[in-house]
Short mmCIF file of C-alpha atoms in Angstrom, two decimals:
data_model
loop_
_atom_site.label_atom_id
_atom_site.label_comp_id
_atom_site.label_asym_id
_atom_site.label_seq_id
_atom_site.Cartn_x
_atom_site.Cartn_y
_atom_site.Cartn_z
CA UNK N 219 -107.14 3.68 44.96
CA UNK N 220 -105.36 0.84 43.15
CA UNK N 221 -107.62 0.16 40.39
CA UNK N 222 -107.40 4.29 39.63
CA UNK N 223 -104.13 3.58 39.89
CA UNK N 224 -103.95 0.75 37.32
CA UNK N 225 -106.07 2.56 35.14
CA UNK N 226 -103.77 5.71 35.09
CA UNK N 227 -101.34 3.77 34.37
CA UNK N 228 -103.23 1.84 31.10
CA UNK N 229 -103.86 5.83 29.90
CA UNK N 230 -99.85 6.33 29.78
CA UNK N 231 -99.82 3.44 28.00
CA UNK N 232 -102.38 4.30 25.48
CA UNK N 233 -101.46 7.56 25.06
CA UNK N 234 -97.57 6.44 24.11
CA UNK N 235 -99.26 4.21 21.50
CA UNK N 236 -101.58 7.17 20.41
CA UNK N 237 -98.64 9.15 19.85
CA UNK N 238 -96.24 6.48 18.46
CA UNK N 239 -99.14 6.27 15.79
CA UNK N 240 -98.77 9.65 15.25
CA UNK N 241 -95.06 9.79 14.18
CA UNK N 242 -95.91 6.52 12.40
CA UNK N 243 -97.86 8.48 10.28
CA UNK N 244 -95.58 11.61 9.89
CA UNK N 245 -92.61 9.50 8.98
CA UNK N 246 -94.31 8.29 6.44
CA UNK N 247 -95.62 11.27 4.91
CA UNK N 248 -92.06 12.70 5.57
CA UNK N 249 -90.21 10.38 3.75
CA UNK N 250 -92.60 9.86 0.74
CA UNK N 251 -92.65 13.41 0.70
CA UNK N 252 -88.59 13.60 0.38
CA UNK N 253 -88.44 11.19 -2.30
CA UNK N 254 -91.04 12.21 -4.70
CA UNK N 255 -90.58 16.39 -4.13
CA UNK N 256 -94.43 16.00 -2.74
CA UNK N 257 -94.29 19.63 -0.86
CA UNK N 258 -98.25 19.34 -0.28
CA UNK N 259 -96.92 16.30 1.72
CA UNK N 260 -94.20 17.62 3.39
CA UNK N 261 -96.33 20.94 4.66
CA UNK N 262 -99.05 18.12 6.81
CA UNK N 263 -96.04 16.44 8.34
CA UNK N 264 -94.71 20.06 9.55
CA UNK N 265 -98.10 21.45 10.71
CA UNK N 266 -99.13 17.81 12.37
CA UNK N 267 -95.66 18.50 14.28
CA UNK N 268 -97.20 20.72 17.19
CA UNK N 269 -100.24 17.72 17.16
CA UNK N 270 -96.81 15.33 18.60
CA UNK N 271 -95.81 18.03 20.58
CA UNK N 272 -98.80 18.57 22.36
CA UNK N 273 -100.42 14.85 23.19
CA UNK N 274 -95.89 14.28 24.88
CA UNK N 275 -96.66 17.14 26.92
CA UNK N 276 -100.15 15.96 27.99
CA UNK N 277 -98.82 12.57 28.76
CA UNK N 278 -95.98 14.22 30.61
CA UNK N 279 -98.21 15.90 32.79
CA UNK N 280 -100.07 13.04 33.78
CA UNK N 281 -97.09 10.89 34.41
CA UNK N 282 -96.27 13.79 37.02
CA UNK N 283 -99.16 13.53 38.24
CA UNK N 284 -99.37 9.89 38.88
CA UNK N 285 -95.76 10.58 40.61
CA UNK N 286 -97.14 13.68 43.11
CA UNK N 287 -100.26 11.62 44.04
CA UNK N 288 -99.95 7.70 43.83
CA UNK N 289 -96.25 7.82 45.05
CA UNK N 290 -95.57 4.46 43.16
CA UNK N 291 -92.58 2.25 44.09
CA UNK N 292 -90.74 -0.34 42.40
CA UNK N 293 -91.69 -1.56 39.00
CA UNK N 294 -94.19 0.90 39.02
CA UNK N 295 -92.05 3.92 39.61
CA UNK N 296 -90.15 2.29 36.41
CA UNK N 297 -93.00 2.38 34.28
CA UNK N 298 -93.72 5.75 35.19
CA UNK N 299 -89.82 7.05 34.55
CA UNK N 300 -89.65 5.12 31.42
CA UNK N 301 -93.39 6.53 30.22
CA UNK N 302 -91.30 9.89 30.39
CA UNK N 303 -88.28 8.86 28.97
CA UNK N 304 -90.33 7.06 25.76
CA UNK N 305 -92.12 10.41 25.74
CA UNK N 306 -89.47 12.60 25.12
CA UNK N 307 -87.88 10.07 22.39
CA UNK N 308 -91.19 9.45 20.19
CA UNK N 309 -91.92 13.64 20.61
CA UNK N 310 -87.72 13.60 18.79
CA UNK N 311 -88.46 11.64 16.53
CA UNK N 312 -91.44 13.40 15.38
CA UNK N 313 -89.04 16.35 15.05
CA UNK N 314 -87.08 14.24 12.73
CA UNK N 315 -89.72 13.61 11.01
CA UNK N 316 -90.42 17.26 10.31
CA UNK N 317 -86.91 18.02 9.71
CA UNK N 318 -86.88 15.58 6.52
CA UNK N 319 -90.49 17.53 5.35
CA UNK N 320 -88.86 21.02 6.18
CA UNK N 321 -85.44 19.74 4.12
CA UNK N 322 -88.25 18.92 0.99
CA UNK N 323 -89.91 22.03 1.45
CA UNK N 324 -86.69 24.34 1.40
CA UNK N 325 -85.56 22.57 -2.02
CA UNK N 326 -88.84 22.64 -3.52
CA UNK N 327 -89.64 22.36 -6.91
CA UNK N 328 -85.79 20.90 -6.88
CA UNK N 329 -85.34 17.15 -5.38
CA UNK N 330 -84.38 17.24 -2.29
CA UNK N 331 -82.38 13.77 -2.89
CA UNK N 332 -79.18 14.12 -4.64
CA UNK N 333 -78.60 12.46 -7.72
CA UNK N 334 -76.82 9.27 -7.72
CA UNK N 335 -79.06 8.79 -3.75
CA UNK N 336 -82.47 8.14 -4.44
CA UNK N 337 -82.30 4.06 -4.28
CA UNK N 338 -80.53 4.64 -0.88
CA UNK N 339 -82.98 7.34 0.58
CA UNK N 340 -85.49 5.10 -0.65
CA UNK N 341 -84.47 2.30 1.30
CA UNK N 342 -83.74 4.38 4.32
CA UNK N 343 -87.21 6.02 4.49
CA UNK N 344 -88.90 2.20 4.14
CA UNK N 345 -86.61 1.22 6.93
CA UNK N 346 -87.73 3.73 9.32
CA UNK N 347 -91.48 3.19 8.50
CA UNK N 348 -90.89 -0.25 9.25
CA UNK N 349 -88.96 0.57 12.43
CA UNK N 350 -92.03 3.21 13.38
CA UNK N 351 -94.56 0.55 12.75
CA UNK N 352 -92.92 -2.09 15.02
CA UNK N 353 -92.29 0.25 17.82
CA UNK N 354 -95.87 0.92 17.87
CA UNK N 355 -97.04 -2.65 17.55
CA UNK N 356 -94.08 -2.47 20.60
CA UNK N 357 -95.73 0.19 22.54
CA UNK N 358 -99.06 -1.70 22.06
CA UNK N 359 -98.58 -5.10 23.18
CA UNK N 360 -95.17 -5.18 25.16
CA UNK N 361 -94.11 -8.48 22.93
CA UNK N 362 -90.43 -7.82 23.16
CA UNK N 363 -89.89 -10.35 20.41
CA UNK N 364 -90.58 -7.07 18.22
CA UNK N 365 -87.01 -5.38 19.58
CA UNK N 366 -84.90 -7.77 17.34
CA UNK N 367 -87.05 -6.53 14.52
CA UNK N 368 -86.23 -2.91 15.50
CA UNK N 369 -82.52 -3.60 15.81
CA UNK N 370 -82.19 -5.37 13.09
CA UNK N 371 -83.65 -2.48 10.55
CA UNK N 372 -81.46 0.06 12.91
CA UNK N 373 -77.78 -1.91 11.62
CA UNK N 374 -79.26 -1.61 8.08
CA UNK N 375 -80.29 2.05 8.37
CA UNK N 376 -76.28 2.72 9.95
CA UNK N 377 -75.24 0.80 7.60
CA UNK N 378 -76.61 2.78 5.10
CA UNK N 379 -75.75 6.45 6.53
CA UNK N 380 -72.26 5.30 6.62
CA UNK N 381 -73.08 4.35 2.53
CA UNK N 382 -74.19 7.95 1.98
CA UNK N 383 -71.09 9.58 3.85
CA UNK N 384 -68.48 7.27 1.67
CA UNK N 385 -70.41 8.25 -1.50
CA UNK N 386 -70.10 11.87 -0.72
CA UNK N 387 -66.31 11.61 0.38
CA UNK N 388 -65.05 9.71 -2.63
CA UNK N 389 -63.45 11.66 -5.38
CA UNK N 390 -66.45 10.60 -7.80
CA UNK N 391 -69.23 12.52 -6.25
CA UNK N 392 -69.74 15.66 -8.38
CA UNK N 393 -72.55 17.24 -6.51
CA UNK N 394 -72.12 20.81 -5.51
CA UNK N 395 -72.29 21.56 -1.50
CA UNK N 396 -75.70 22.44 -1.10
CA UNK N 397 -76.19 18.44 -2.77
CA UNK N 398 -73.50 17.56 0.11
CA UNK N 399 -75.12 19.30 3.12
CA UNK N 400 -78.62 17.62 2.16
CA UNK N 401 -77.24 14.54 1.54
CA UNK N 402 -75.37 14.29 5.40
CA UNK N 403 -78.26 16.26 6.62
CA UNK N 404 -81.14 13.86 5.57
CA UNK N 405 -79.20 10.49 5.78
CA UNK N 406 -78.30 11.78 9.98
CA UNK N 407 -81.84 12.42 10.17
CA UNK N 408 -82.82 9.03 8.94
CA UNK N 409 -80.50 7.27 11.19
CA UNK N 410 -81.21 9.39 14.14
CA UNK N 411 -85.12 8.39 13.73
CA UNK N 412 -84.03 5.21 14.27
CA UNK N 413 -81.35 5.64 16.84
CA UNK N 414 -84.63 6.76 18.81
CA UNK N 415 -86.89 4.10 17.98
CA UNK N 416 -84.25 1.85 19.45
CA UNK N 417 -83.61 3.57 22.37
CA UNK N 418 -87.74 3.28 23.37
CA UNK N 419 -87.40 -0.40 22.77
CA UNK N 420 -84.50 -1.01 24.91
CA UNK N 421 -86.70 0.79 27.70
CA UNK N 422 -89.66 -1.71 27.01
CA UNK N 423 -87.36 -4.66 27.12
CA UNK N 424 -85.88 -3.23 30.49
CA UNK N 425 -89.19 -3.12 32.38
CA UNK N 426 -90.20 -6.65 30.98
CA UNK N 427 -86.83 -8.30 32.11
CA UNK N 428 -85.03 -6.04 34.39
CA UNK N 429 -81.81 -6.15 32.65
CA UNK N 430 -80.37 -3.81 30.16
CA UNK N 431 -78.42 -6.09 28.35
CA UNK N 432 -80.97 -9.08 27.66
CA UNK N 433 -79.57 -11.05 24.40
CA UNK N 434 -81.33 -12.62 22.00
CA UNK N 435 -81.65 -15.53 23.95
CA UNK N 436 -83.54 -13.73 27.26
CA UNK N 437 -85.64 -12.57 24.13
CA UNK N 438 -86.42 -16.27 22.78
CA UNK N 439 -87.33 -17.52 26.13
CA UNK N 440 -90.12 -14.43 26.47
CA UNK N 441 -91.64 -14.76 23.77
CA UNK N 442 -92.30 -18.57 24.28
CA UNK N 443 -93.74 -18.05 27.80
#
């Protein structure tokens, strides 16, 4: 009963990378999509949506599962909690993902990205491929040396929302409010993405120390055991 145990427990794992790949994949469609007008682009990321939708409720199920019949306890109960919890956030930020494609698609043949924007939406969508990336690699190995990297390109992406909100507020933006409402829209949606991302890696560095607030020092000393 163990080893099944164990080896349900490997499946949540695998199927939390399998789905982090997933909005890997759609965030990077998305974004590419948003800042070159690509609607062919932006229509795979909305109908690979349900895809996401459908492996978090699979994975949901069997972490339920493993809950009604194993019964685990301690740091396996955690795993099983947090499986859900990660869940939920990778399935959002597949829905950002799709929100960026659906903001293309509604604009289309227009640009979607404001004019005076695109270097900064640029940056923003390379950030949160990067951030989708190491959250995988994350998911995949449990290194926890890999959360720095995510909340490191997190302060850049706020940074940048705030960027987009100032350059939309100050008396030299001249674009009309449908420019304004995509511009807030798209750069919350960025930052949210990330806001996620973050979020899963702060559960992954919980179960690996047992502390919510490890620093960057608890993170050194891990990743040189």
């Amino acid at each position: 009963m163990r080893e099944v145990f164990h080896q349900s427990l490997e499946d949540v794992q695998g199927r939390l990378v399998e789905i982090a790949e997933l909005v890997t994949v759609a965030i990077d469609k998305a974004t590419r999509a948003f800042s070159t007008s690509d609607v062919a682009l932006a229509e795979e990321v909305i109908e690979a949506d349900q895809i996401i939708d459908d492996k978090a409720i699979e994975l949901d199920e069997l972490a339920i599962q493993i809950l009604a019949r194993q019964q685990p306890v301690a740091r396996d109960l955690r795993i099983v909690v947090a499986a859900l919890r990660v869940s939920a956030s990778l399935e959002r930020m597949g829905d950002i993902a799709e929100h960026i494609a659906q903001l293309t698609r509604m604009r289309f043949p227009e640009r979607a990205i404001p004019r005076g924007l695109k270097n900064t939406f640029t940056k923003m969508g390379e950030l949160d491929v990067e951030v989708a990336r190491t959250l995988t690699e994350l998911l995949r190995t449990e290194d926890v040396s890999l959360v720095e990297r995510i909340r490191t390109a997190e302060d850049k992406l706020d940074d940048l929302h705030i960027s987009v909100f100032e350059k939309v507020l100050s008396e030299n933006w001249q674009g009309e409010a449908a420019a304004t409402v995509d511009a807030t829209l798209a750069s919350r949606y960025h930052e949210r993405f990330a806001d996620h991302a973050e979020s899963v890696a702060k559960k992954v560095l919980y179960l690996a120390t047992g502390d919510w607030t490890a620093d960057t020092e608890t993170l050194e000393t891990l990743r040189l055991q």
